[in-house]
Short mmCIF file of C-alpha atoms in Angstrom, two decimals:
data_model
loop_
_atom_site.label_atom_id
_atom_site.label_comp_id
_atom_site.label_asym_id
_atom_site.label_seq_id
_atom_site.Cartn_x
_atom_site.Cartn_y
_atom_site.Cartn_z
CA MET V 1 -0.98 -22.90 10.20
CA ARG V 2 -2.60 -25.02 7.33
CA ARG V 3 -6.97 -26.16 8.22
CA LYS V 4 -5.54 -30.07 7.86
CA THR V 5 -3.12 -28.58 10.70
CA LEU V 6 -5.75 -26.82 13.20
CA LEU V 7 -8.53 -29.92 12.33
CA TYR V 8 -5.65 -32.62 14.11
CA PHE V 9 -6.06 -30.04 16.70
CA ASP V 10 -9.72 -29.95 16.96
CA THR V 11 -10.15 -33.69 17.00
CA ALA V 12 -7.69 -33.86 19.47
CA GLU V 13 -9.80 -30.99 21.93
CA LYS V 14 -12.59 -33.44 21.14
CA ILE V 15 -11.08 -36.81 22.08
CA ARG V 16 -9.01 -34.90 25.46
CA GLY V 17 -13.07 -33.50 26.02
CA TYR V 18 -14.45 -37.73 25.41
CA ILE V 19 -12.22 -38.36 27.81
CA VAL V 20 -13.02 -35.84 31.10
CA SER V 21 -17.03 -36.73 29.91
CA GLU V 22 -16.19 -39.87 29.82
CA LYS V 23 -14.56 -40.22 33.40
CA LEU V 24 -11.30 -42.22 32.23
CA GLN V 25 -9.15 -43.01 34.33
CA PRO V 26 -4.91 -43.34 33.93
CA GLY V 27 -4.59 -46.55 32.68
CA ALA V 28 -8.16 -47.42 31.00
CA PHE V 29 -8.15 -48.14 27.30
CA LEU V 30 -9.61 -45.51 24.74
CA PRO V 31 -12.82 -47.67 22.34
CA PRO V 32 -10.93 -48.81 18.98
CA GLU V 33 -9.83 -46.30 16.54
CA ARG V 34 -12.44 -46.71 14.01
CA ALA V 35 -15.54 -46.88 16.68
CA LEU V 36 -13.84 -43.63 18.17
CA ALA V 37 -13.52 -42.07 14.67
CA ASP V 38 -17.65 -43.55 14.19
CA GLU V 39 -18.17 -41.24 17.46
CA PHE V 40 -16.99 -38.00 16.40
CA GLY V 41 -17.63 -38.41 13.19
CA ILE V 42 -13.61 -37.62 11.02
CA SER V 43 -11.80 -40.81 8.86
CA VAL V 44 -9.58 -42.90 11.06
CA VAL V 45 -5.91 -41.45 9.92
CA THR V 46 -7.71 -37.46 11.28
CA LEU V 47 -8.39 -39.97 14.63
CA LYS V 48 -4.89 -41.16 13.87
CA LYS V 49 -2.62 -38.08 13.67
CA ALA V 50 -4.78 -36.65 16.95
CA LEU V 51 -4.15 -38.89 18.61
CA LYS V 52 -0.40 -38.44 17.66
CA PHE V 53 -0.84 -35.10 19.13
CA LEU V 54 -1.68 -36.08 22.52
CA CYS V 55 1.23 -39.39 22.54
CA GLU V 56 3.30 -36.17 22.13
CA GLU V 57 1.94 -34.60 25.12
CA ASN V 58 2.53 -38.01 26.69
CA ILE V 59 -1.95 -37.69 27.66
CA LEU V 60 -1.57 -41.14 25.88
CA THR V 61 0.77 -43.68 25.24
CA THR V 62 -0.31 -46.23 22.01
CA VAL V 63 0.29 -49.96 23.18
CA PRO V 64 0.90 -52.64 20.65
CA ARG V 65 -1.76 -54.87 20.07
CA ARG V 66 -3.97 -52.91 22.94
CA GLY V 67 -4.55 -49.61 22.06
CA THR V 68 -4.12 -46.53 23.30
CA ARG V 69 -4.05 -46.18 26.61
CA VAL V 70 -4.91 -43.07 29.11
CA ASN V 71 -1.93 -41.52 31.05
CA SER V 72 -3.49 -38.46 32.11
CA ILE V 73 -5.28 -35.94 31.75
CA SER V 74 -4.76 -31.71 31.58
CA PHE V 75 -7.98 -31.42 32.79
CA ASN V 76 -9.81 -30.95 37.08
CA GLU V 77 -12.84 -33.76 36.83
CA GLY V 78 -16.01 -32.17 36.39
CA ALA V 79 -14.02 -29.14 34.51
CA SER V 80 -15.48 -28.00 31.12
CA VAL V 81 -13.71 -28.32 27.63
CA CYS V 82 -13.34 -24.87 26.04
CA ARG V 83 -12.69 -25.47 22.14
CA LYS V 84 -10.07 -22.75 21.25
CA ARG V 85 -11.24 -19.34 19.47
CA ARG V 86 -9.84 -20.00 15.53
CA ILE V 87 -9.10 -16.48 14.04
CA GLY V 88 -9.87 -15.40 10.57
CA LEU V 89 -6.99 -13.55 9.39
CA THR V 90 -6.54 -11.51 5.54
CA VAL V 91 -3.80 -12.25 3.64
CA TRP V 92 -3.19 -10.86 -0.23
CA GLU V 93 -2.76 -14.30 -1.93
CA ASN V 94 -0.07 -12.41 -4.23
CA THR V 95 2.19 -10.87 -1.43
CA ASP V 96 4.82 -13.40 -0.37
CA ILE V 97 4.06 -15.10 2.99
CA PHE V 98 7.72 -13.08 3.88
CA HIS V 99 6.04 -9.77 3.46
CA THR V 100 7.21 -6.90 6.02
CA ASP V 101 3.05 -6.69 6.67
CA THR V 102 2.86 -10.39 6.94
CA VAL V 103 4.48 -10.95 8.77
CA SER V 104 4.15 -8.20 11.06
CA HIS V 105 0.32 -9.60 10.99
CA ILE V 106 1.58 -12.66 12.06
CA ALA V 107 3.69 -12.05 14.75
CA LEU V 108 1.03 -9.53 16.30
CA SER V 109 -1.04 -11.81 16.65
CA GLY V 110 0.38 -14.38 18.38
CA SER V 111 0.95 -11.92 20.87
CA LEU V 112 -2.38 -10.04 21.02
CA PHE V 113 -3.87 -13.73 20.61
CA PRO V 114 -3.57 -16.28 23.78
CA ALA V 115 -2.05 -19.84 22.97
CA GLU V 116 -4.38 -21.00 24.91
CA SER V 117 -7.27 -19.77 23.76
CA TYR V 118 -6.98 -18.83 20.56
CA GLU V 119 -5.58 -19.87 16.90
CA ILE V 120 -4.75 -18.21 14.45
CA VAL V 121 -5.52 -18.77 10.29
CA MET V 122 -4.76 -17.43 7.06
CA VAL V 123 -7.60 -16.89 4.66
CA TYR V 124 -5.45 -16.11 1.72
CA VAL V 125 -7.79 -14.03 -0.92
CA ASN V 126 -7.19 -14.05 -4.49
CA ALA V 127 -7.97 -12.11 -7.56
CA SER V 128 -10.62 -14.96 -8.83
CA MET V 129 -12.46 -14.29 -5.70
CA ILE V 130 -12.63 -10.64 -6.23
CA TYR V 131 -13.66 -10.89 -9.41
CA ALA V 132 -16.28 -12.74 -8.76
CA GLY V 133 -17.58 -9.98 -5.88
CA THR V 134 -18.31 -13.48 -3.23
CA TRP V 135 -16.31 -15.21 -0.98
CA GLY V 136 -17.96 -18.22 -2.62
CA ASN V 137 -17.04 -21.80 -0.21
CA LEU V 138 -13.79 -20.03 0.51
CA LEU V 139 -14.02 -18.90 3.55
CA PRO V 140 -13.42 -21.28 6.25
CA SER V 141 -16.57 -21.49 7.92
CA ASP V 142 -15.17 -23.36 11.22
CA LEU V 143 -14.14 -19.07 12.55
CA ASP V 144 -15.22 -17.12 15.62
CA GLY V 145 -13.90 -14.14 14.51
CA MET V 146 -12.06 -12.14 11.62
CA LEU V 147 -9.29 -9.26 11.13
CA VAL V 148 -9.68 -8.19 7.46
CA THR V 149 -6.92 -6.61 6.44
CA VAL V 150 -6.36 -6.91 2.51
CA GLN V 151 -7.30 -3.69 0.23
CA GLU V 152 -7.44 -5.33 -2.42
CA LEU V 153 -11.05 -6.23 -1.43
CA PRO V 154 -13.71 -5.07 -2.98
CA ASP V 155 -17.21 -3.32 -1.19
CA ALA V 156 -19.75 -6.59 -2.22
CA MET V 157 -17.04 -8.90 -0.09
CA LEU V 158 -16.99 -6.07 2.71
CA ASN V 159 -20.69 -6.05 3.25
CA GLU V 160 -21.00 -10.06 3.30
CA LEU V 161 -18.90 -10.10 5.24
CA LYS V 162 -21.02 -7.87 7.67
CA THR V 163 -23.94 -9.26 6.83
CA ALA V 164 -22.75 -13.17 7.89
CA SER V 165 -23.22 -13.92 11.89
CA LEU V 166 -19.21 -13.97 12.23
CA PRO V 167 -17.55 -10.96 14.31
CA ALA V 168 -15.10 -8.96 11.96
CA VAL V 169 -13.39 -5.92 12.12
CA PHE V 170 -12.94 -4.54 9.29
CA ILE V 171 -8.74 -2.33 9.43
CA GLU V 172 -8.14 0.37 6.63
CA HIS V 173 -11.81 -0.20 5.09
CA GLU V 174 -13.20 3.11 5.58
CA ASN V 175 -16.54 3.13 6.95
CA PHE V 176 -17.15 -0.05 7.36
CA SER V 177 -17.88 -0.18 10.93
CA PRO V 178 -16.49 -2.24 13.39
CA GLY V 179 -13.32 -1.21 12.43
CA CYS V 180 -10.52 1.60 12.94
CA TRP V 181 -8.95 3.61 10.08
CA ILE V 182 -6.05 6.47 8.72
CA ASP V 183 -7.21 9.81 8.33
CA GLU V 184 -4.60 10.17 6.05
CA ALA V 185 -3.97 14.10 5.58
CA PRO V 186 -2.92 14.96 8.33
CA GLY V 187 0.13 12.85 8.43
CA VAL V 188 1.05 14.21 5.06
CA PHE V 189 0.74 17.69 5.69
CA LYS V 190 3.11 16.97 9.21
CA LEU V 191 6.11 15.03 6.25
CA LEU V 192 5.72 18.07 3.69
CA ASN V 193 5.82 20.70 5.86
CA TYR V 194 9.10 18.72 7.61
CA LEU V 195 10.53 18.36 4.09
CA ILE V 196 10.07 21.89 3.23
CA SER V 197 11.60 23.61 5.97
CA MET V 198 14.63 21.27 5.12
CA GLY V 199 14.82 23.00 1.64
CA HIS V 200 12.92 20.59 -0.52
CA LYS V 201 10.56 21.96 -3.31
CA LYS V 202 10.89 18.81 -5.83
CA ILE V 203 8.71 15.74 -4.17
CA ALA V 204 8.03 12.83 -5.24
CA PHE V 205 4.98 10.08 -4.62
CA VAL V 206 5.76 6.64 -5.48
CA SER V 207 2.32 5.21 -3.99
CA GLY V 208 0.80 1.85 -3.38
CA PRO V 209 -1.58 0.80 -5.89
CA ALA V 210 -3.71 3.67 -6.79
CA PRO V 211 -7.03 1.61 -6.68
CA LEU V 212 -6.70 0.95 -3.30
CA ALA V 213 -8.88 2.97 -0.66
CA MET V 214 -5.95 4.29 2.02
CA VAL V 215 -3.56 4.83 -1.34
CA GLN V 216 -6.58 7.24 -3.16
CA LYS V 217 -6.65 9.28 0.81
CA GLN V 218 -2.53 9.70 0.39
CA LEU V 219 -3.24 10.56 -2.99
CA ARG V 220 -5.54 12.77 -2.62
CA ALA V 221 -3.62 14.60 0.49
CA PHE V 222 -0.37 14.66 -1.24
CA LYS V 223 -1.54 16.74 -4.27
CA SER V 224 -3.57 19.43 -2.26
CA PHE V 225 -0.65 19.93 -0.21
CA ALA V 226 1.07 20.89 -3.23
CA ALA V 227 -1.19 23.07 -4.79
CA ASP V 228 -1.52 24.72 -2.00
CA LYS V 229 2.18 24.47 -1.21
CA LYS V 230 3.27 25.50 -4.87
CA LEU V 231 5.75 23.25 -4.65
CA PHE V 232 7.68 22.31 -8.18
CA HIS V 233 4.93 20.51 -10.70
CA ASP V 234 5.72 17.67 -12.78
CA GLU V 235 3.42 15.00 -13.48
CA ARG V 236 5.67 12.48 -13.55
CA TYR V 237 6.91 13.59 -9.64
CA ILE V 238 3.42 11.22 -8.91
CA VAL V 239 3.43 7.21 -9.53
CA SER V 240 2.19 4.85 -7.80
CA CYS V 241 3.39 1.09 -8.80
CA ALA V 242 2.78 -2.37 -6.90
CA TYR V 243 3.78 -2.90 -2.58
CA GLU V 244 6.98 -4.67 -3.57
CA ARG V 245 10.63 -3.19 -3.66
CA LYS V 246 11.64 -3.84 -7.62
CA SER V 247 8.39 -2.16 -8.25
CA ALA V 248 9.20 0.61 -6.46
CA PHE V 249 12.74 0.82 -7.90
CA VAL V 250 11.96 0.81 -10.82
CA GLU V 251 8.93 3.58 -10.39
CA THR V 252 12.48 5.68 -8.47
CA LEU V 253 14.81 4.91 -11.63
CA ARG V 254 12.56 6.17 -13.59
CA ILE V 255 11.95 9.59 -11.09
CA LEU V 256 15.86 10.27 -11.02
CA GLU V 257 16.55 9.91 -14.66
CA LEU V 258 13.87 12.98 -15.13
CA PRO V 259 15.66 15.78 -16.74
CA SER V 260 14.46 18.10 -13.52
CA PRO V 261 14.89 14.92 -10.87
CA PRO V 262 13.54 15.27 -7.27
CA THR V 263 15.77 16.56 -4.45
CA ALA V 264 13.02 14.61 -1.63
CA ILE V 265 10.84 11.15 -2.57
CA LEU V 266 7.81 9.86 -0.39
CA LEU V 267 7.48 5.96 -0.91
CA GLY V 268 3.82 4.29 0.08
CA SER V 269 5.76 1.65 2.42
CA GLU V 270 9.32 0.95 3.98
CA PHE V 271 9.07 -2.00 1.81
CA MET V 272 8.84 0.36 -1.05
CA ALA V 273 11.50 2.50 0.24
CA GLN V 274 14.53 -0.21 -0.23
CA GLY V 275 13.37 -0.70 -3.40
CA ALA V 276 14.43 3.15 -3.63
CA LEU V 277 17.31 3.17 -1.70
CA ASP V 278 17.95 0.45 -4.67
CA ALA V 279 17.86 3.28 -7.32
CA LEU V 280 20.23 5.43 -5.86
CA GLN V 281 22.58 3.49 -5.48
CA SER V 282 22.09 2.31 -8.74
CA LYS V 283 22.86 6.42 -9.49
CA GLY V 284 26.03 6.53 -7.54
CA LEU V 285 23.49 8.78 -5.10
CA LYS V 286 23.36 9.00 -1.43
CA CYS V 287 20.75 8.38 1.22
CA PRO V 288 20.48 11.60 2.27
CA ASP V 289 22.59 13.41 1.06
CA ASP V 290 21.58 13.72 -2.52
CA VAL V 291 18.13 12.66 -2.25
CA SER V 292 15.93 12.48 1.08
CA ILE V 293 13.82 9.48 1.33
CA ALA V 294 10.71 8.69 4.15
CA SER V 295 8.21 6.63 3.93
CA PHE V 296 4.90 4.99 5.48
CA GLY V 297 5.22 2.70 7.94
CA GLY V 298 6.85 2.05 10.93
CA GLY V 299 7.90 -1.03 11.25
CA VAL V 300 10.95 -2.79 12.36
CA LEU V 301 12.45 -2.52 8.42
CA SER V 302 12.32 0.86 8.92
CA GLN V 303 14.17 0.52 11.91
CA GLN V 304 16.79 -1.19 10.33
CA SER V 305 17.39 0.00 7.45
CA TYR V 306 20.69 1.86 5.75
CA PRO V 307 20.19 4.75 6.63
CA GLN V 308 16.78 4.90 9.26
CA LEU V 309 13.95 5.52 7.61
CA THR V 310 11.94 8.55 8.37
CA VAL V 311 8.62 7.65 8.57
CA LEU V 312 4.91 8.31 8.75
CA THR V 313 3.39 6.15 11.38
CA THR V 314 0.15 4.93 13.38
CA VAL V 315 2.78 3.03 16.38
CA PHE V 316 4.62 5.51 17.79
CA ASN V 317 5.52 7.04 21.23
CA GLN V 318 4.68 3.11 23.09
CA SER V 319 0.92 3.47 21.34
CA PRO V 320 -0.72 0.00 19.57
CA GLY V 321 -0.50 0.27 15.73
CA LEU V 322 -3.69 0.06 13.76
CA PHE V 323 -3.61 -4.07 13.37
CA SER V 324 -3.12 -3.81 17.66
CA VAL V 325 -6.40 -1.38 17.60
CA GLY V 326 -8.30 -4.41 15.80
CA ALA V 327 -7.47 -6.77 16.77
CA GLN V 328 -8.31 -5.88 20.84
CA MET V 329 -10.99 -4.45 19.29
CA LEU V 330 -12.67 -7.84 18.19
CA ARG V 331 -11.29 -9.55 20.80
CA ASN V 332 -13.99 -7.11 23.89
CA ILE V 333 -16.41 -8.25 20.65
CA LEU V 334 -14.99 -11.94 21.46
CA GLU V 335 -15.41 -12.06 25.39
CA LYS V 336 -16.64 -9.16 26.80
CA GLY V 337 -20.18 -8.99 24.50
CA GLU V 338 -19.45 -4.99 23.75
CA ALA V 339 -20.75 -4.05 20.18
CA GLY V 340 -17.68 -2.73 18.82
CA ALA V 341 -17.17 1.24 16.92
CA SER V 342 -15.13 2.72 14.79
CA LEU V 343 -11.02 4.55 15.52
CA ILE V 344 -9.93 6.97 12.93
CA VAL V 345 -6.19 7.50 14.11
CA GLU V 346 -3.69 9.80 11.62
CA ARG V 347 -0.01 9.04 11.05
CA ASP V 348 2.76 10.63 13.64
CA LEU V 349 5.70 11.93 11.61
CA ILE V 350 9.00 10.26 12.64
CA VAL V 351 12.50 11.53 11.70
CA ARG V 352 15.25 10.47 11.21
CA GLU V 353 18.53 9.53 9.35
CA SER V 354 16.57 8.88 5.81
CA THR V 355 16.23 13.12 5.51
CA ALA V 356 18.03 15.95 5.87
CA LEU V 357 18.79 19.26 4.76
CA ARG V 358 18.76 20.03 0.39
CA HIS V 359 22.44 19.37 0.04
CA ARG V 360 21.59 20.84 -4.60
#
């Protein structure tokens, strides 16, 4: 929802409050638009938009040449008017709004923050902000809380949030509290042990962007286990790229064209796994008959893929995912005054159709 739209809704709430505080009865008229706009310190255009919302709810009616009449008010007389809390959700500007992670976060926000009490505001983060290392004046000033999910944020910007008066929960930013993050090693070990048990010795890893702290943890775990188990070693088996289907397609294709290609590939996300499946198809290979595919993730896309993806996930056995845990943590801070804490979770392995016994 755009911030202008939030401004109109906020103004509508002020008008509701004005009706209650002035004890205007059904049939009474509001003051002239100019006077009411001055009362709230807003433009007449903004006021008109807010009045339109209330007319659509049948709280007000516009009477030609007379003004705006009160029909009803949804508050009981004397009831307090509470503004909805605004929750900022960080979104990486270079990522399409329909990216699976973004869509998932928006959908979860809608279910975790009741609409009658909360509004979700998209807070876009771009490369210029990261280069500057500061939020500057781009952080909305009317937020009540923030869920910090963008992994590209540098420590300087994270620390800026910690020292601000804005309550924030950090998701997948290790050692920033309150927040929650993943210990990647146990999950990676589970997956690789499983693949080895299925006869795979040549296992590749196409990770997300290497500079991200979460990816660094995944890479360290993968390299450590591969060395410990003496898996087939080829430096070209480990590559990093953007969390994009096309990028994963290109890198997977490159790996498949090696003199000794892998029999199993781990992808940094289920979205990237779609690119890997595209690469297999372009080479005339089948999953999992020729190459097994697994990924980090575990959202809806992994279940809708063909074949369904084997995944390392934090969403299992009806347990809430990391985003849900962080969202509930923020609600507890806002509603119960809790101080917040740090929570470290591990990924679980869900085996599906995309992995099988090695056949070649």
